[in-house]
Tab-separated table of C-alpha atoms (C1' of nucleotides) in Angstrom:
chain	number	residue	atom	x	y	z
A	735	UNK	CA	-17.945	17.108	43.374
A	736	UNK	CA	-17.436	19.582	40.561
A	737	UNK	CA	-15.242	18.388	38.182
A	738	UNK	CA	-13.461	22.020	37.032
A	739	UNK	CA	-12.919	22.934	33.091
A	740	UNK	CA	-9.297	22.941	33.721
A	741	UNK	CA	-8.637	19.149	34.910
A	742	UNK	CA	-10.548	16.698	35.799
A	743	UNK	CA	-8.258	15.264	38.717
A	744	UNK	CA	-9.678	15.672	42.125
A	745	UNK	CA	-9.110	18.892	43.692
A	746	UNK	CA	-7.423	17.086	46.863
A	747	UNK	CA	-5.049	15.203	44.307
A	748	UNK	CA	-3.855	18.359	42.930
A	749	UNK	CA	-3.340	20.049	45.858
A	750	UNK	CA	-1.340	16.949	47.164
A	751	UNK	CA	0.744	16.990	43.928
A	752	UNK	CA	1.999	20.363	43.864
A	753	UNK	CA	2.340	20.472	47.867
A	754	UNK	CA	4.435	17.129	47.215
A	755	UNK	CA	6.675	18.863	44.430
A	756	UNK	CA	6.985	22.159	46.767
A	757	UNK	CA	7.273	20.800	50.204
A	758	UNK	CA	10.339	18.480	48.908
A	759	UNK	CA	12.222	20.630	46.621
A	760	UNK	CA	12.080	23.515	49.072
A	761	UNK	CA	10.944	22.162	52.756
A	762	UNK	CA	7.708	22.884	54.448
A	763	UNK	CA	8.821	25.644	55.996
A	764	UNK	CA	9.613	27.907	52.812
A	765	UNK	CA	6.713	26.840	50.867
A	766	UNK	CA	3.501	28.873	51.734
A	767	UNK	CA	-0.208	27.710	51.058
A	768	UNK	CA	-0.109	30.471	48.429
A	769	UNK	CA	2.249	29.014	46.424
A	770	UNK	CA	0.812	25.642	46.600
A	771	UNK	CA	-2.367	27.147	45.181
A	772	UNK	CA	-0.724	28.726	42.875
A	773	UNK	CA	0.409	25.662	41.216
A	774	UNK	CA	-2.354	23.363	41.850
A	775	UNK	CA	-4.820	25.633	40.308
A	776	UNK	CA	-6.761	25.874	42.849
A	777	UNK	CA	-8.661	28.585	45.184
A	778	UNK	CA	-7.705	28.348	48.784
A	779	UNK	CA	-10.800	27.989	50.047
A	780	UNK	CA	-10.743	24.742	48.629
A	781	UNK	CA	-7.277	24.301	50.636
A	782	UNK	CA	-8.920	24.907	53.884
A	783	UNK	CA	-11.718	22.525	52.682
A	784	UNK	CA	-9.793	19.792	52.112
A	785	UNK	CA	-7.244	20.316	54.854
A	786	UNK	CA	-7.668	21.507	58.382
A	787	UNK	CA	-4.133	23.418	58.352
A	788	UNK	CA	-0.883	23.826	56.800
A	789	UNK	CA	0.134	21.529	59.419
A	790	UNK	CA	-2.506	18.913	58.255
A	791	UNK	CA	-1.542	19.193	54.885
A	792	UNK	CA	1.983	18.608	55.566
A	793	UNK	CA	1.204	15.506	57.621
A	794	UNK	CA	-1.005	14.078	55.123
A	795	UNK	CA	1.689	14.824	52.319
A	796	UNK	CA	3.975	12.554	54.198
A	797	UNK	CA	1.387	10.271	55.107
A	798	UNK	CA	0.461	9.856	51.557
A	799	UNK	CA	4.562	9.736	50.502
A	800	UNK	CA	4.736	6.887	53.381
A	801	UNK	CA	2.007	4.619	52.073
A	802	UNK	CA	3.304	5.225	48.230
A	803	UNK	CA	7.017	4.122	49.640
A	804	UNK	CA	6.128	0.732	51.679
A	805	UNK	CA	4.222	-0.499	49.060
A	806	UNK	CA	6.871	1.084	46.051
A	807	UNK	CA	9.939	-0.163	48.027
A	808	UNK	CA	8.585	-3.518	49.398
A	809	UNK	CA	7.643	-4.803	45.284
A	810	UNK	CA	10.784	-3.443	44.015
A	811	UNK	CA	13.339	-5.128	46.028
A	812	UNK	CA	11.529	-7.797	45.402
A	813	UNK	CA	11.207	-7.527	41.594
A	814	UNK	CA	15.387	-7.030	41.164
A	815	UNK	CA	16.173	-10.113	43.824
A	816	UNK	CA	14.897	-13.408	44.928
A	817	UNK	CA	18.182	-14.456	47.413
A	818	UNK	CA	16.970	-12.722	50.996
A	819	UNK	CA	21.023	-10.987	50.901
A	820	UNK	CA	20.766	-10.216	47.774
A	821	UNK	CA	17.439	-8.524	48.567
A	822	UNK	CA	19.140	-6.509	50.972
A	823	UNK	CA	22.190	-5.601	49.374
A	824	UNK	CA	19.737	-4.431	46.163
A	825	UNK	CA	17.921	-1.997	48.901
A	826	UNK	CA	21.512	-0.304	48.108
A	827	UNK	CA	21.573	-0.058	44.598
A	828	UNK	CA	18.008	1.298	44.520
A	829	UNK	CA	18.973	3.868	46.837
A	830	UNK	CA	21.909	4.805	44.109
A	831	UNK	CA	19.390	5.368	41.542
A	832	UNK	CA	17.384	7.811	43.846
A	833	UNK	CA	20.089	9.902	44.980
A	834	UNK	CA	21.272	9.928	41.063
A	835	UNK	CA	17.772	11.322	40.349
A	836	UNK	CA	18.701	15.214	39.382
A	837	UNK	CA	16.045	16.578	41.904
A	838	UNK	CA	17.250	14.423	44.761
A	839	UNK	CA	17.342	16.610	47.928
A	840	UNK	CA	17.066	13.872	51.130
A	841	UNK	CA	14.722	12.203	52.633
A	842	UNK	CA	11.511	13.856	52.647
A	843	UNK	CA	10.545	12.294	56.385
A	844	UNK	CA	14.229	13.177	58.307
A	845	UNK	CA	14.084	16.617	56.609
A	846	UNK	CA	10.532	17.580	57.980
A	847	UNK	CA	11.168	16.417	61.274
A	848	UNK	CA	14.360	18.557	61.311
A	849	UNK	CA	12.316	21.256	59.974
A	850	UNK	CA	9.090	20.711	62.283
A	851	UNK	CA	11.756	19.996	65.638
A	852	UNK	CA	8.879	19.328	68.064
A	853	UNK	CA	8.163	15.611	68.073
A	854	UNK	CA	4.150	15.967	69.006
A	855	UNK	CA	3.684	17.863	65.608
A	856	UNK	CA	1.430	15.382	63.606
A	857	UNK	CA	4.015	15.537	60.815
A	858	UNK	CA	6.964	14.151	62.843
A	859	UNK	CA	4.758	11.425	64.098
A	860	UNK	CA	4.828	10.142	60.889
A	861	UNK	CA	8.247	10.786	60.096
A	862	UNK	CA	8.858	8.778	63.030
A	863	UNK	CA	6.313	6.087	62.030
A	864	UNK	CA	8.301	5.867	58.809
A	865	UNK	CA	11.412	5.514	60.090
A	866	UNK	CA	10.457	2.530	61.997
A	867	UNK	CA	8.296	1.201	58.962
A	868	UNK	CA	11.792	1.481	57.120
A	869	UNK	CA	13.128	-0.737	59.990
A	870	UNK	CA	10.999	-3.380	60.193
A	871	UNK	CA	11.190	-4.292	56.091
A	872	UNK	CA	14.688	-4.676	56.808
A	873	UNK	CA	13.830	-7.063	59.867
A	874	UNK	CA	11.710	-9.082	57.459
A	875	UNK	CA	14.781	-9.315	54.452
A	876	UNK	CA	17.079	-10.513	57.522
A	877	UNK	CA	14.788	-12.687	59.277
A	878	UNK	CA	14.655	-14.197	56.009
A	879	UNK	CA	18.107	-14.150	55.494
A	880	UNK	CA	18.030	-16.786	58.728
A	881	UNK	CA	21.605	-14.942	60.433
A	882	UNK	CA	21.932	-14.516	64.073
A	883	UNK	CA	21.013	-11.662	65.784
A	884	UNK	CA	18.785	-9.849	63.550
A	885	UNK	CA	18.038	-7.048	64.981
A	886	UNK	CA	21.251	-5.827	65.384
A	887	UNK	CA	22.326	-6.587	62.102
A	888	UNK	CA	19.276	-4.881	60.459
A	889	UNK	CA	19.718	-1.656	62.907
A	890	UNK	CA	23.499	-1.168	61.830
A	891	UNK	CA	21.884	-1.426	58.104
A	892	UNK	CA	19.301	1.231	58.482
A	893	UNK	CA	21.697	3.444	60.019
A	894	UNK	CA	24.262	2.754	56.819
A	895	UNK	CA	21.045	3.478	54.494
A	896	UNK	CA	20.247	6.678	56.862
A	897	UNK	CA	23.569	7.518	56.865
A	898	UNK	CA	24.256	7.565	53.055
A	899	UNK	CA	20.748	8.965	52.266
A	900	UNK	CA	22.450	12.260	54.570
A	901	UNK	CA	25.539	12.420	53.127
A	902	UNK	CA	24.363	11.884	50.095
A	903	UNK	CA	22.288	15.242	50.344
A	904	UNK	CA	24.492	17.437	51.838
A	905	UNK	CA	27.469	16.713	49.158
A	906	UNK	CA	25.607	15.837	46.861
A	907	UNK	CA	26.836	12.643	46.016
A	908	UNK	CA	25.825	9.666	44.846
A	909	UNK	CA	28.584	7.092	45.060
A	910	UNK	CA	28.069	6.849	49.158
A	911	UNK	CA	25.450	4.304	48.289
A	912	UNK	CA	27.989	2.227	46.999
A	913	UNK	CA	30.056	2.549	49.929
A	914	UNK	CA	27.240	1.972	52.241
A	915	UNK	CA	26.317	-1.401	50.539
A	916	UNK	CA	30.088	-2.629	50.683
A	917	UNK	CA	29.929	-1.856	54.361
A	918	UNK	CA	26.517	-3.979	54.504
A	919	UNK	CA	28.182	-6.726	52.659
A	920	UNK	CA	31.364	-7.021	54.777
A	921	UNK	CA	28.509	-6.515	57.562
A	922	UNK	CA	26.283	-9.567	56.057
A	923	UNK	CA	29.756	-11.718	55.521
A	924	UNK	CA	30.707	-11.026	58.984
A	925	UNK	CA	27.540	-12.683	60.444
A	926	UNK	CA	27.602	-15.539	58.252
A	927	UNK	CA	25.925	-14.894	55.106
A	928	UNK	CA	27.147	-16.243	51.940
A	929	UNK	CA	28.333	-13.632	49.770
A	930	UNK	CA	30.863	-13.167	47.540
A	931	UNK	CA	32.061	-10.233	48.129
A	932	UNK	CA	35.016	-10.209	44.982
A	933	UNK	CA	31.933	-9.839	42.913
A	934	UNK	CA	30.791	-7.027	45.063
A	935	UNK	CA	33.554	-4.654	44.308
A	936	UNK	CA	33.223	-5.046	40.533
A	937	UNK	CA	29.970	-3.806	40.642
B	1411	UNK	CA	33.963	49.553	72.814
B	1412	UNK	CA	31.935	49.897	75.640
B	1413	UNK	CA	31.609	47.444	78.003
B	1414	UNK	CA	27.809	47.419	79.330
B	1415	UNK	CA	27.481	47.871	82.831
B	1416	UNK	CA	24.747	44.471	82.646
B	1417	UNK	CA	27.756	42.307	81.642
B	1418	UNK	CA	31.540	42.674	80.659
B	1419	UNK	CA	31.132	39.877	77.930
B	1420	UNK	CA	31.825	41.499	74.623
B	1421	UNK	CA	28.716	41.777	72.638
B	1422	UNK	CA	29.391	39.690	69.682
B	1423	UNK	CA	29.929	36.677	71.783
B	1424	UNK	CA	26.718	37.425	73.658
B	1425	UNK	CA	24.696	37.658	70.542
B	1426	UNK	CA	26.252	34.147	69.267
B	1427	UNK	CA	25.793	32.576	72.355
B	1428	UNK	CA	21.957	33.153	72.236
B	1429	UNK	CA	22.161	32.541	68.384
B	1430	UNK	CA	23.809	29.173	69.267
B	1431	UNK	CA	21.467	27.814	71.894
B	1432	UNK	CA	18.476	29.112	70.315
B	1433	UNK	CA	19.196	27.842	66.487
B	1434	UNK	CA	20.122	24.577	67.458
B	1435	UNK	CA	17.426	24.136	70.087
B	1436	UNK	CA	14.580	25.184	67.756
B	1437	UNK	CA	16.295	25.541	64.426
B	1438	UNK	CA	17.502	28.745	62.233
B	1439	UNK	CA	14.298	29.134	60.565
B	1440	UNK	CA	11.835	29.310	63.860
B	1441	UNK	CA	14.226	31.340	65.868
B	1442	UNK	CA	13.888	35.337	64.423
B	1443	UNK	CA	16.397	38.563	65.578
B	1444	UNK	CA	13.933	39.724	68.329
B	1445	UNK	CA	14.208	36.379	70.353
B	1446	UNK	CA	17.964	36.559	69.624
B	1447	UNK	CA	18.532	40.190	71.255
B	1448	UNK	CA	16.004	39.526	74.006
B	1449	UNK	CA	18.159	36.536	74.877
B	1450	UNK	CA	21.396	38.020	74.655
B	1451	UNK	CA	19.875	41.515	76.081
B	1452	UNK	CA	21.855	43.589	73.379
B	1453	UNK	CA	19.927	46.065	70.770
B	1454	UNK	CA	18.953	45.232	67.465
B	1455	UNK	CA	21.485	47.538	66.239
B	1456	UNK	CA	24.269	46.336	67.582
B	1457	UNK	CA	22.755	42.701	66.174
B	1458	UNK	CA	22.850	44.617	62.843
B	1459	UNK	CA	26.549	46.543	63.105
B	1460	UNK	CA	28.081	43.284	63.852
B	1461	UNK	CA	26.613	41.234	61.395
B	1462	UNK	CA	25.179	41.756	57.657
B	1463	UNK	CA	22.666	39.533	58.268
B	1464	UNK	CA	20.846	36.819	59.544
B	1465	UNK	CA	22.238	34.971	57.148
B	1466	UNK	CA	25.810	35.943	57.969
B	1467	UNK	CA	25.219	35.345	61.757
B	1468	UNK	CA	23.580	31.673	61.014
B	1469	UNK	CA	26.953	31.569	58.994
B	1470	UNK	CA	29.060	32.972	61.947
B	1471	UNK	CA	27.384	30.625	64.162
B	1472	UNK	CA	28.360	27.507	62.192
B	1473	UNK	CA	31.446	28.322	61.803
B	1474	UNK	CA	32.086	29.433	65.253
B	1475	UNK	CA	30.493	25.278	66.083
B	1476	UNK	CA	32.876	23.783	63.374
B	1477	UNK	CA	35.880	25.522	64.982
B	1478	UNK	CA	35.373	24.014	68.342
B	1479	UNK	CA	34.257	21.223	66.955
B	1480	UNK	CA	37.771	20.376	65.301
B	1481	UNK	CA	39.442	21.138	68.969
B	1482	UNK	CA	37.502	19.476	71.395
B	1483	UNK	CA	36.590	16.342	69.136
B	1484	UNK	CA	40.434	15.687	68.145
B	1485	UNK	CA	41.439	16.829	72.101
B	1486	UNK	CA	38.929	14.205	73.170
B	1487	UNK	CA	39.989	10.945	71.045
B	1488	UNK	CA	43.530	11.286	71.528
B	1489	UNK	CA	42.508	11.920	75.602
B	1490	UNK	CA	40.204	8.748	75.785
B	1491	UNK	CA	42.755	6.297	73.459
B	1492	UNK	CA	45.427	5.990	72.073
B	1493	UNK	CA	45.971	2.623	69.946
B	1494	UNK	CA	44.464	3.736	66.688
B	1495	UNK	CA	42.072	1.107	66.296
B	1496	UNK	CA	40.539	1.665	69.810
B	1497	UNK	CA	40.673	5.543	68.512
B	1498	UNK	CA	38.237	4.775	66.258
B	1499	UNK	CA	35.533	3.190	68.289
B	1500	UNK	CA	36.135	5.921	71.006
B	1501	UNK	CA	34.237	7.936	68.732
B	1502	UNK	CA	30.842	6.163	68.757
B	1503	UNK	CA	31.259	6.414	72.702
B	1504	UNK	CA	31.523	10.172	72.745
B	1505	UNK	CA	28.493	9.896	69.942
B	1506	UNK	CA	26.478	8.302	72.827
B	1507	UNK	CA	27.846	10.876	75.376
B	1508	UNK	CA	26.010	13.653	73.304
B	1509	UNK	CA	23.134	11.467	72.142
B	1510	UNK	CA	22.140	11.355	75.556
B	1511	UNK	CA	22.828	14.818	76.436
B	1512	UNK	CA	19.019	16.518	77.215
B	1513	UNK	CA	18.806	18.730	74.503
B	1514	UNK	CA	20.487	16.986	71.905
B	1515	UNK	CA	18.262	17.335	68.706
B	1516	UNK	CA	20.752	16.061	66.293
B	1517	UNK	CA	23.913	17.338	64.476
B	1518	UNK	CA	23.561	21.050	63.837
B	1519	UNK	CA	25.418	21.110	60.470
B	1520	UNK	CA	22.643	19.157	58.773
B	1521	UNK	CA	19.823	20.232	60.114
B	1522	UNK	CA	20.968	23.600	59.181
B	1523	UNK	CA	21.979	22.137	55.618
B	1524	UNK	CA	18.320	20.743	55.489
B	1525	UNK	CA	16.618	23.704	56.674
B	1526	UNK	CA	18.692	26.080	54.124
B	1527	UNK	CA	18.256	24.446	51.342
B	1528	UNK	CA	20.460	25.997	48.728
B	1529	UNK	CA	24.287	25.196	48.553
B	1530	UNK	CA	25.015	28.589	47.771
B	1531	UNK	CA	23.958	29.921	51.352
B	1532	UNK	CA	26.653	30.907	53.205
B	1533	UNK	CA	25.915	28.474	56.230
B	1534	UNK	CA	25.489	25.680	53.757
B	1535	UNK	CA	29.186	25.694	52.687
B	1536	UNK	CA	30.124	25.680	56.683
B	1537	UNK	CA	27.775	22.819	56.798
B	1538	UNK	CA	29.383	21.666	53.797
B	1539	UNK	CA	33.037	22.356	55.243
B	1540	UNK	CA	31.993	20.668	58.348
B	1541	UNK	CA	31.074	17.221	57.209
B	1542	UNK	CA	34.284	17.017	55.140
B	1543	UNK	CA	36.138	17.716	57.862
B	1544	UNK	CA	34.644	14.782	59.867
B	1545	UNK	CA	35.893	12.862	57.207
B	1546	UNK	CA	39.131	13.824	57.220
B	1547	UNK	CA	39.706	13.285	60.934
B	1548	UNK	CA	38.133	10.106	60.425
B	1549	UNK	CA	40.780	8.925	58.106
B	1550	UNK	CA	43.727	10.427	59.761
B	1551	UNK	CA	42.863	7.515	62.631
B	1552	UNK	CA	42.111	5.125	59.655
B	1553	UNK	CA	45.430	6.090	58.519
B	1554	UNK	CA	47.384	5.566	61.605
B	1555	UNK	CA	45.733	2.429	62.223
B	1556	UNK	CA	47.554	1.091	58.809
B	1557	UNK	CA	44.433	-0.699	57.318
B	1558	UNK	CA	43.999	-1.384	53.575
B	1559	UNK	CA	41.512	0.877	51.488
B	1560	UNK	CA	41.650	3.560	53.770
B	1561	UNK	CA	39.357	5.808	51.899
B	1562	UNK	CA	36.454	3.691	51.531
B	1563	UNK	CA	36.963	2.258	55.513
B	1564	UNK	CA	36.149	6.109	56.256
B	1565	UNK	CA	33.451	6.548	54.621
B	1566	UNK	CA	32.042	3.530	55.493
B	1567	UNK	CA	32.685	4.312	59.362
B	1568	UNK	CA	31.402	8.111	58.551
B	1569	UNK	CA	28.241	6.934	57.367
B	1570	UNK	CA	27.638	5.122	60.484
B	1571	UNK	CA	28.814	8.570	62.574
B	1572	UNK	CA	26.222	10.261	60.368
B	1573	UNK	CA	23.298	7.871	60.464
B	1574	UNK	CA	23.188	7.411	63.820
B	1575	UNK	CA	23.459	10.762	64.975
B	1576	UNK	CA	20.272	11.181	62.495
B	1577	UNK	CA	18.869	8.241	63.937
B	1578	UNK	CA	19.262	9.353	67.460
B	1579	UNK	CA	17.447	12.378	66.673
B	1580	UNK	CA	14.751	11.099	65.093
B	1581	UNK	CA	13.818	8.321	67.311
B	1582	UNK	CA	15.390	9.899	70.706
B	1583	UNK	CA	17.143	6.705	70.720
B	1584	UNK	CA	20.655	7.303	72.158
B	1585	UNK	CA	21.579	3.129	71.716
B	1586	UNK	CA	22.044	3.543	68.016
B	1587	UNK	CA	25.952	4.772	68.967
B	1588	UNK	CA	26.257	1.329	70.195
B	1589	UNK	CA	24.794	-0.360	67.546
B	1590	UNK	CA	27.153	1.892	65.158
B	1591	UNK	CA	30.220	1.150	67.090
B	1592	UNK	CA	29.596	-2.416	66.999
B	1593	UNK	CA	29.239	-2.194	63.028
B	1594	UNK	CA	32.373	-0.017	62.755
B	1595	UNK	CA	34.222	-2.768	65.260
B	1596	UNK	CA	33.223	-5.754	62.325
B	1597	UNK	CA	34.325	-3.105	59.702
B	1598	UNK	CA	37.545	-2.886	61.268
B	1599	UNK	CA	38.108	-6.628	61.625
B	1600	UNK	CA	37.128	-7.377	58.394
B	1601	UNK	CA	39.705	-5.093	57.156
B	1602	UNK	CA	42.447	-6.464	59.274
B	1603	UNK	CA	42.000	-5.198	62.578
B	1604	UNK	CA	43.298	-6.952	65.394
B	1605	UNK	CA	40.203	-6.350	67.988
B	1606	UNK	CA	38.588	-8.415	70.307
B	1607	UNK	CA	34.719	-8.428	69.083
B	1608	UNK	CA	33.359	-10.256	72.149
B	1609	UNK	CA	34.920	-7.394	74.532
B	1610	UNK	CA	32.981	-5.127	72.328
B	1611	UNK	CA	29.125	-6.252	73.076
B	1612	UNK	CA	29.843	-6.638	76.587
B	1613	UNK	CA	30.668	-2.442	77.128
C	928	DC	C1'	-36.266	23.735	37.214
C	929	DA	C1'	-34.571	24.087	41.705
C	930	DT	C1'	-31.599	22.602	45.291
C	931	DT	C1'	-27.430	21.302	47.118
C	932	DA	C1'	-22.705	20.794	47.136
C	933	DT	C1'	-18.316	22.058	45.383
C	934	DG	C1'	-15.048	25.094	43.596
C	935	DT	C1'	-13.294	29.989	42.291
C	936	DA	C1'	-11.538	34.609	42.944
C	937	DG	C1'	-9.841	37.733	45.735
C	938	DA	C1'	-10.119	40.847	49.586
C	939	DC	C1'	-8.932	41.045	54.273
C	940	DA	C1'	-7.413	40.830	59.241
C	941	DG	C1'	-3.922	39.841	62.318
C	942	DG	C1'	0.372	38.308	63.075
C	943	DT	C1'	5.472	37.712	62.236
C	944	DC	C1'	9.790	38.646	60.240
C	945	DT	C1'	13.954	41.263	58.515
C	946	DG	C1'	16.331	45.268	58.233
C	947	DT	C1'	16.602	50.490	58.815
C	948	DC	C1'	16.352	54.694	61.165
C	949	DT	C1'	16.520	58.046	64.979
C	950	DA	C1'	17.459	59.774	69.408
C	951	DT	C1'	19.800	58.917	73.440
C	952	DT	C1'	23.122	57.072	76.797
C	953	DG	C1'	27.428	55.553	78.327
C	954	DT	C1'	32.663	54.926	77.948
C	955	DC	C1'	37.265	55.652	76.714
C	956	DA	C1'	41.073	58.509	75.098
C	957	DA	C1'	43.209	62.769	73.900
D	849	DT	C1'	36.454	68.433	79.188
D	850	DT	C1'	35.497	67.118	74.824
D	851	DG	C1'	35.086	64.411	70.817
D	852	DA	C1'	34.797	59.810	68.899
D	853	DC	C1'	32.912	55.603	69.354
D	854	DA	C1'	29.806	51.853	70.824
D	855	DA	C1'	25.719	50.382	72.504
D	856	DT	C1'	20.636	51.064	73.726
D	857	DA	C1'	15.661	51.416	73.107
D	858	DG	C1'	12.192	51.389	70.278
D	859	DA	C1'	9.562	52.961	66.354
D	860	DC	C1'	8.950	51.888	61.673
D	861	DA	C1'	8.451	50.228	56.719
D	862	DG	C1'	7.741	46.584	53.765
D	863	DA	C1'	7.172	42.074	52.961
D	864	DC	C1'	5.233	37.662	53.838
D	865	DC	C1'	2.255	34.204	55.987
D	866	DT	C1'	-1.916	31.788	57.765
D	867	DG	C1'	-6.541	31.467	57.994
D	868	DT	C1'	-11.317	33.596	57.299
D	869	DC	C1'	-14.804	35.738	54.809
D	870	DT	C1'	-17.863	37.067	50.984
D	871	DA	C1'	-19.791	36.788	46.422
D	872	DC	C1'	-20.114	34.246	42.496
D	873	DA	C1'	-19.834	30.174	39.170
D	874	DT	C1'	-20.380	25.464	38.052
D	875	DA	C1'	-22.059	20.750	38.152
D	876	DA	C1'	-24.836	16.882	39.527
D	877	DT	C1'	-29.264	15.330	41.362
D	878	DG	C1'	-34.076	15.204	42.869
DNA sequence: CATTATGTAGACAGGTCTGTCTATTGTCAA
DNA sequence: TTGACAATAGACAGACCTGTCTACATAATG
């Protein structure tokens, strides 16, 4: 490899970076290799070295955003709780902070599939692989939450954190979260779970 | 006006029909003018005299969804129910009436709020307009059914409307309506609600 | 030193898109 | 009939986009 003058961080890295930056702050569809280039530095030959397509590169942006988010996600729920309801109600809280984040624009893996629309487009294979990733930590905080019926109680949460993560976007507001994990509280209550859900409303 | 001899439907209506089924099936960005007036069979021109834009007819076109939205949606809760509670979780049915529609590819407001980006496009605020609105039907059957905390019952039972649709979409996975309702139903007896839950999970 | 691999810079082809323009046709009303 | 209006067909400019190509520069290694 040939470690340029101008940075010595792999050219693939910084071509992932700025794609990252571009592709979420503006969607895949209204960013153009160019620009990417453009702000990685880098000559677009090396692009098309690195990456087959545009279409590659978008799939292994969200490949590479999926990997960084189960493993992210997974040791930060369980750094702020050690109670398995807790754990799930935190999963709320943390979304809070993200949508608070002043460059918060959605979920980066339900926007490209909206943008990409065809479902055998390598990129919303693994939106849809993430989605179900997303699902199945849940299953695990549940499962070890020991409450009956697990998977329906961990589908109507996923659909609460979808849900918020949407409406968040679109108005633009951050509180939802809130809402959503009140609504997975009474849901958690409702199925047995002890919670105290007085405390809840406080904060 | 002149009223073509290949069809006595006015021309604006023809171009928004072809605008409607072609945004939503493929999405505003990957659907250009030339599809639109091959579809509709009307010149570009007259594309072009009757709106500023593509921008103003993506605008039009949202609007022109959020208008019959409001009608038909309202016309077809108070049709299927009429306790309020039952009101309520008549919605999630009619969410799995469209989810399982063959060209459903999600809610049309946000994908076009996704794939636009910027709240200052003019389809954004319609987008924008929309989702409020949902919300504020929402709580006029929240309302009616006399439960406390309104407001935050709504947008609990919103977020579900909103994640599953995006759920739906996502995985093709029109059961998430029932998985919704049945959240919304424990919502509503937690707040009160005098429902029978095991009627619920059997239809 | 020489070779090989990697990256750079930028031109370029071929396609698509929006929006404009012109010339022409058809329809209604006075 | 005639003039005003609406719609048609299609060419066109200008911009943008993806992906390829060439020529050159740089770095590590044998």
């Amino acid at each position: 490899m040939a470690p340029t003058k101008t940075s010595r961080i792999p050219v693939r890295d910084r071509i992932l970076a700025a794609a990252s930056e571009l592709f979420y702050r503006e969607g895949v569809q209204n960013v153009g290799v160019d620009r990417i280039i453009a702000e990685s530095g880098v000559a677009k030959m090396s692009l098309y070295n690195h990456f087959k397509s545009k279409d590659a590169l978008i799939a292994a942006w969200l490949e590479e955003q999926d990997d960084r988010w189960r493993t992210c996600f997974k040791a930060k729920v369980e750094a702020l709780a050690t109670d398995p309801c807790d754990r799930i109600l935190v999963v709320f809280d943390m979304l809070k902070d993200w949508f608070e984040e002043p460059d918060f624009r959605g979920c980066a893996f339900i926007n490209s599939a909206v943008e990409l629309v065809h479902s055998n487009h390598p990129g919303y294979q693994v939106a849809l692989a993430h989605n179900q990733a997303t699902y199945a930590f849940i299953l695990t905080l549940v499962n070890a939450a020991q409450l009956p019926n697990p998977e329906s109680l961990t589908q109507q949460i996923t659909l609460l954190m979808e849900g918020a993560t949407v409406v968040a976007m679109i108005q633009k507001n951050a509180a939802v979260a809130l809402q959503a994990k009140q609504a997975a509280a009474t849901l958690l209550v409702a199925a047995g779970a002890p919670i105290n859900l007085e405390h809840l409303l406080a904060g």
